[in-house]
Amino acid sequence: MPYTDATLSLLAPDGTLVTNDRNEMYHQAISHLGEADFREFYRVMRVVRRFDIEAGNLQRQGQMALWVPSIGQEGAQVGSAFATRSQDHIFPAYREHAVGYIRGLDLINIIRMLRGVTHGGWNPKETNNFHLYTLVIGSHTLHATGYAMGIGFDGACSTGALEEDQAVLVYFGDGATSQGDTNEAMVFAQSYQTPQVFFLQNNHWAISVPVRVQSRTPLFERAAGFGLPSIQIDGNDVLMSYAATRLSMDAARSGQGPHFIEALTYRIGAHTTSDDPTKYRDEDELAFWQARDPIDRFRTYLTSLGVEQAFFDQVEVEAEDHASDIRARTMALESPPASEIFAHVFTDDHAGITAEAAWLEEYLASFEEGSS
Amino acid sequence: MRELPLAKAINEGLRAAMLADSSVMLMGEDIAQLGGVFRVTEGLQEQFGPSRVVDTPLAEAGIVGTAIGLAMRGYKPVCEIQFDGFVYPAFDQIVTQLAKLTSRHEGTQAFPVVIRIPYGGHIGAIEHHQESPEAYFAHTAGLRVISPATPHDAYWMIQDAIASSDPVIFLEPKSRYWHKGQVDVEVPGLAMNQAEIARVGRDVTLIGHGAAVAMMQQAADIAEGEGISIEVINLRSLSPLDMDTVMESVRKTTRAVVVQESPGNASLGSEVAATLAEQAFYVMQAPVLRVSGFNAPFPPAGLESIYLPDTDRILDAVDRSMAY
Amino acid sequence: MADFTFPLPDVGEGLTEAEIVSWHVKPGDPIAVNQVVCEIETAKSLVELPSPFSGVVKELLVAEGDTVQVGSPIISVTGEGADEPAAPDTGVTEAVSDTTASVSSEGDSGKVANLVGYGAGDDHATSRRRRYARATPAETPATVPSAPVSAPVAQAMPIIAKPPIRKLAKDLGVDLASVLPTGVAGEILREDVVRQAEQATVFKNIETPAWPENREDRIPVKGVRKAIANAMVKSMFSAPHVSVFVDVDATRTMDFVKRLKASPDFAGIKVSPLLVMVKAMIWAVQRNPTVNSTWTDEEILVHHYVNLGVAAATPRGLIVPNVKEAHTLSLRELAMALEKLTVTARDGKTTPEEMSGGTITITNLGSFGVDTGTPILNPGEVTIVALGTIKPKPWIVEGEVRSRMVTTVAASFDHRVVDGDVASRFVADVASVMEEPALLLD
């Protein structure tokens, strides 16, 4: 069993609430949320999952070289993202599509990246500080820590004003915890007491390498070893994900230093569309986690609150429409012009770039058919 | 004789090396049960067991650093770095440690570590999955750097690399992984440090390695139709460079063009050009030209075919060389 | 309603082919977007392929068990297409695949466009756009070929020449293969190229012209031509000419010239066998003074100074300027004076004063590629020496046949002043220096 005695949850896999001594403070943390918020959680999880499936199909149809599925991890991502405040900065790894959606990212931009149109795809200033994806595992954790250090040096945290004090939320996976950069990020964070939350989505696999190769002990205990207040949650419980992140982020922004959340979840799909999990995972494990799906259990919970079928049907329609729209816009995407190769290599002018860009333009124009 | 794709040829070469020497072991991410993201190590853990084919934690510095320790213990580790763009976390262990350890130990110990790296573009990949970092390693004394272009090369060169007492960076052209070729499993190819005249010609020598060899051959086919006879050299060894073979060719043709996917600035091609300028000064009718990737970060896949040298860019350089 | 085909995608970053394991649909089946059409096996894994189109399956283009290349069409569907707003219409039925982002998708009509990012197949590497015919960067060389008298150097010998010399040769229209190199390392030097080019310009009729249509051309006898004619007649038909010849092994002179060229003292100064022969003449004059005289019916004026004339071809004809007081000049000064004289003559700027007062003359037939000849005396002089080509010839050295650089030293004399013995000794002296330049150290 991946769950331990330390695992915290608010909503059991069967969709019923759990109450005990240890999770009372977390129930408190969601007490201000109402049914409208919960409907929104459900809607986002459903829309993003449907989007994810559509993107996978588009890859199989040759419209992208690669797709990175996030199926199964919606609970961890949606809960935590909704718990952040608008002034916060988010540093994702490369699978946090739902988080991006919630911060205002048009998901076509993730497709643009995987279709070979861009290596970036958006401006964090236009996505409520949802930063770009970083494909080198763990590298971004240091960037997040550095940013958080800057918040501290600027005095933009610890004033006691929750609506203004800034904090940084950084997402990464179980594989990343082995990288030196990630461990250095925690060293620096602790040293500078950064307003930062490390959110580990332990989806149990780093491509084909199971988490036990990365660590023999629960990963939240490693962070505790660095001195960070650290908890382990059922990451497929969207309410718990919200609560844990809310409390940790507010503590971090209020001067209590960096915190760590290990969200136990599962990568239902493959690492990417180039991967084949049937080669290394067994069916039982997959079935175990499919039974703990974050969306199913939340639907059950909402139904128990009296949310009507019409709502769920309407969400399905919306999800379908969104997916179709993504499909249409994907097919219409065009390659950037050749000049893009040189467009943003430097901020200031660079003689080598100027000369090479001019050469390429002239070279392409020398063809009888004209430049492409 | 067997027809094998390049990935399978490396797989067979690894198998042969592991059968011949029980101190040979493989380490890397996803190489064991999955058999590697390109299936190059497929079936090897099954055959040789989990202590000889080892899945590592996700940490490139850790892979190379621990391989060094294993080599000190008497093993012959063959590390896999999953993609070219991910070798950089291991860069410190490679250049400050692995490259210098033989010298630091004043020859009292050898460090027979092989680092296999799939490299190069042409597969439409995302960032960090299409780079050509050979110059960083060729620039570093203490490392041998080799790159097979064909399945036959791959089958024998991986075994040569493992048998070498020195650290070897083994660059595998991933765009060629699934291309098949004849592999003579009885008779080895050229020595590890030798270049190959892949095609005989008269007018211009094209020089390159890895995936560029196939591209140069295609350019030569087109040029032949226009009455230009091109000689193609497959460098195979990037450090040391087999300048004897290159010089012999250039003395004959008097014109040279280097082709490489990597950016041209301070590249391996620059070294070939400078060396030829020095050694073949009186012979050459034109300066050595380089056809390289542009000096910009490798672009998104939609621009890959413009960024990377293609037959048109190669033949443009051939034209310019011939016009001198 | 249109037909759409689905080309096999590269589903795993660099795959080139896949095997069709099983079809999940058959012709006539209705099909929706994303509905699984088949299962394929790649080098990496088993993959289900979802349909990009909705409509009705028209044809399965490949069979179960077939191995198919990436990019090959596998199924055709009659239908509405891919449910997207109007895509750029290329007029090709594979409309869906044409809207992909890859630059390389702009293929010829009828060819299936590459899908995004699929570069591992061999297709992409062929040149689809033949490069535009570009003007060569260097200007096309003048059509003057190299002088016909020079035989091309044998194919086996590599042409050794620095880039600036190669460029010079190209600019002057000289074929390097026909140039005799005189460099220390066997390389072709600037003056070798210039010499070759000069030969070409001296011979005005390189191409064989067609027979003129008029029966005759009438050239007036005047100017330089008249002067030359008068001088030749005066000389020829007043002085009884006798010519004497000797062949000599001039290898040591050629070596000496090479070493002079490499010497820092002679850097930038034109050095050639002519210089050595001129020095030899001056030395030989010292030993045979009467060859350096003027006949005046009453007296023979023996000059104890040497104003050495050099026959020079100019655009307007042959002139003989002379180096004044040549016997007082060092080898280096002599070299510089000869160079200056030649350049001045070629530029047509030689003054009458420079052309008068000569006491003895040398003519360089070798620059025309001619072995030897019977030169005509310059009026007022009694000796003229001819330098011919210096070229490899068989020679007996220590009893064996060897290849040596051999030349013929020729001289014509006025027999009123110079008898056969003096003539022979003079020519022998010149020749002996050509054979052994160290005699000049005397």
PDB file of N, CA and C in Angstrom, chain A residues 95-122:
ATOM      1  N   ARG A  95       3.904  18.731 -16.492  1.00  0.00           N
ATOM      2  CA  ARG A  95       2.709  17.898 -16.591  1.00  0.00           C
ATOM      3  C   ARG A  95       1.513  18.576 -15.926  1.00  0.00           C
ATOM      4  N   GLU A  96       1.690  19.844 -15.547  1.00  0.00           N
ATOM      5  CA  GLU A  96       0.678  20.502 -14.720  1.00  0.00           C
ATOM      6  C   GLU A  96      -0.328  21.281 -15.560  1.00  0.00           C
ATOM      7  N   HIS A  97      -0.944  20.591 -16.505  1.00  0.00           N
ATOM      8  CA  HIS A  97      -1.845  21.266 -17.443  1.00  0.00           C
ATOM      9  C   HIS A  97      -3.027  21.889 -16.726  1.00  0.00           C
ATOM     10  N   ALA A  98      -3.549  21.216 -15.714  1.00  0.00           N
ATOM     11  CA  ALA A  98      -4.719  21.744 -14.993  1.00  0.00           C
ATOM     12  C   ALA A  98      -4.362  23.013 -14.231  1.00  0.00           C
ATOM     13  N   VAL A  99      -3.166  23.038 -13.673  1.00  0.00           N
ATOM     14  CA  VAL A  99      -2.734  24.226 -12.929  1.00  0.00           C
ATOM     15  C   VAL A  99      -2.661  25.414 -13.881  1.00  0.00           C
ATOM     16  N   GLY A 100      -2.091  25.165 -15.042  1.00  0.00           N
ATOM     17  CA  GLY A 100      -2.016  26.229 -16.031  1.00  0.00           C
ATOM     18  C   GLY A 100      -3.391  26.745 -16.405  1.00  0.00           C
ATOM     19  N   TYR A 101      -4.301  25.805 -16.632  1.00  0.00           N
ATOM     20  CA  TYR A 101      -5.673  26.177 -16.999  1.00  0.00           C
ATOM     21  C   TYR A 101      -6.278  27.098 -15.960  1.00  0.00           C
ATOM     22  N   ILE A 102      -6.082  26.733 -14.700  1.00  0.00           N
ATOM     23  CA  ILE A 102      -6.675  27.517 -13.615  1.00  0.00           C
ATOM     24  C   ILE A 102      -6.040  28.901 -13.521  1.00  0.00           C
ATOM     25  N   ARG A 103      -4.773  29.010 -13.828  1.00  0.00           N
ATOM     26  CA  ARG A 103      -4.112  30.322 -13.773  1.00  0.00           C
ATOM     27  C   ARG A 103      -4.355  31.139 -15.040  1.00  0.00           C
ATOM     28  N   GLY A 104      -5.133  30.599 -15.986  1.00  0.00           N
ATOM     29  CA  GLY A 104      -5.497  31.387 -17.155  1.00  0.00           C
ATOM     30  C   GLY A 104      -4.749  31.016 -18.427  1.00  0.00           C
ATOM     31  N   LEU A 105      -4.031  29.912 -18.433  1.00  0.00           N
ATOM     32  CA  LEU A 105      -3.309  29.501 -19.647  1.00  0.00           C
ATOM     33  C   LEU A 105      -4.280  28.877 -20.637  1.00  0.00           C
ATOM     34  N   ASP A 106      -4.247  29.354 -21.885  1.00  0.00           N
ATOM     35  CA  ASP A 106      -4.997  28.708 -22.959  1.00  0.00           C
ATOM     36  C   ASP A 106      -4.246  27.421 -23.297  1.00  0.00           C
ATOM     37  N   LEU A 107      -4.881  26.298 -23.106  1.00  0.00           N
ATOM     38  CA  LEU A 107      -4.170  25.019 -23.223  1.00  0.00           C
ATOM     39  C   LEU A 107      -3.622  24.735 -24.617  1.00  0.00           C
ATOM     40  N   ILE A 108      -4.085  25.464 -25.621  1.00  0.00           N
ATOM     41  CA  ILE A 108      -3.500  25.290 -26.955  1.00  0.00           C
ATOM     42  C   ILE A 108      -1.993  25.561 -26.915  1.00  0.00           C
ATOM     43  N   ASN A 109      -1.571  26.357 -25.953  1.00  0.00           N
ATOM     44  CA  ASN A 109      -0.154  26.701 -25.896  1.00  0.00           C
ATOM     45  C   ASN A 109       0.730  25.534 -25.478  1.00  0.00           C
ATOM     46  N   ILE A 110       0.155  24.603 -24.729  1.00  0.00           N
ATOM     47  CA  ILE A 110       0.927  23.409 -24.407  1.00  0.00           C
ATOM     48  C   ILE A 110       1.058  22.561 -25.666  1.00  0.00           C
ATOM     49  N   ILE A 111      -0.008  22.517 -26.431  1.00  0.00           N
ATOM     50  CA  ILE A 111       0.041  21.780 -27.692  1.00  0.00           C
ATOM     51  C   ILE A 111       1.031  22.420 -28.646  1.00  0.00           C
ATOM     52  N   ARG A 112       1.084  23.734 -28.656  1.00  0.00           N
ATOM     53  CA  ARG A 112       2.046  24.424 -29.526  1.00  0.00           C
ATOM     54  C   ARG A 112       3.476  23.979 -29.203  1.00  0.00           C
ATOM     55  N   MET A 113       3.746  23.787 -27.942  1.00  0.00           N
ATOM     56  CA  MET A 113       5.086  23.372 -27.547  1.00  0.00           C
ATOM     57  C   MET A 113       5.386  21.962 -28.047  1.00  0.00           C
ATOM     58  N   LEU A 114       4.420  21.059 -27.898  1.00  0.00           N
ATOM     59  CA  LEU A 114       4.672  19.669 -28.257  1.00  0.00           C
ATOM     60  C   LEU A 114       4.542  19.433 -29.749  1.00  0.00           C
ATOM     61  N   ARG A 115       4.009  20.418 -30.428  1.00  0.00           N
ATOM     62  CA  ARG A 115       3.889  20.306 -31.875  1.00  0.00           C
ATOM     63  C   ARG A 115       5.089  20.917 -32.575  1.00  0.00           C
ATOM     64  N   GLY A 116       6.005  21.467 -31.808  1.00  0.00           N
ATOM     65  CA  GLY A 116       7.214  21.981 -32.411  1.00  0.00           C
ATOM     66  C   GLY A 116       7.095  23.398 -32.933  1.00  0.00           C
ATOM     67  N   VAL A 117       6.134  24.154 -32.376  1.00  0.00           N
ATOM     68  CA  VAL A 117       5.971  25.541 -32.796  1.00  0.00           C
ATOM     69  C   VAL A 117       6.780  26.465 -31.889  1.00  0.00           C
ATOM     70  N   THR A 118       6.936  26.057 -30.625  1.00  0.00           N
ATOM     71  CA  THR A 118       7.646  26.885 -29.665  1.00  0.00           C
ATOM     72  C   THR A 118       8.255  26.009 -28.595  1.00  0.00           C
ATOM     73  N   HIS A 119       9.287  26.503 -27.918  1.00  0.00           N
ATOM     74  CA  HIS A 119       9.812  25.798 -26.747  1.00  0.00           C
ATOM     75  C   HIS A 119       9.205  26.375 -25.482  1.00  0.00           C
ATOM     76  N   GLY A 120       8.563  27.480 -25.569  1.00  0.00           N
ATOM     77  CA  GLY A 120       7.972  28.135 -24.391  1.00  0.00           C
ATOM     78  C   GLY A 120       6.478  28.045 -24.503  1.00  0.00           C
ATOM     79  N   GLY A 121       5.860  29.068 -25.062  1.00  0.00           N
ATOM     80  CA  GLY A 121       4.437  29.025 -25.378  1.00  0.00           C
ATOM     81  C   GLY A 121       3.617  30.092 -24.711  1.00  0.00           C
ATOM     82  N   TRP A 122       4.076  30.667 -23.638  1.00  0.00           N
ATOM     83  CA  TRP A 122       3.291  31.734 -23.009  1.00  0.00           C
ATOM     84  C   TRP A 122       4.201  32.642 -22.204  1.00  0.00           C
TER      85      TRP A 122
END
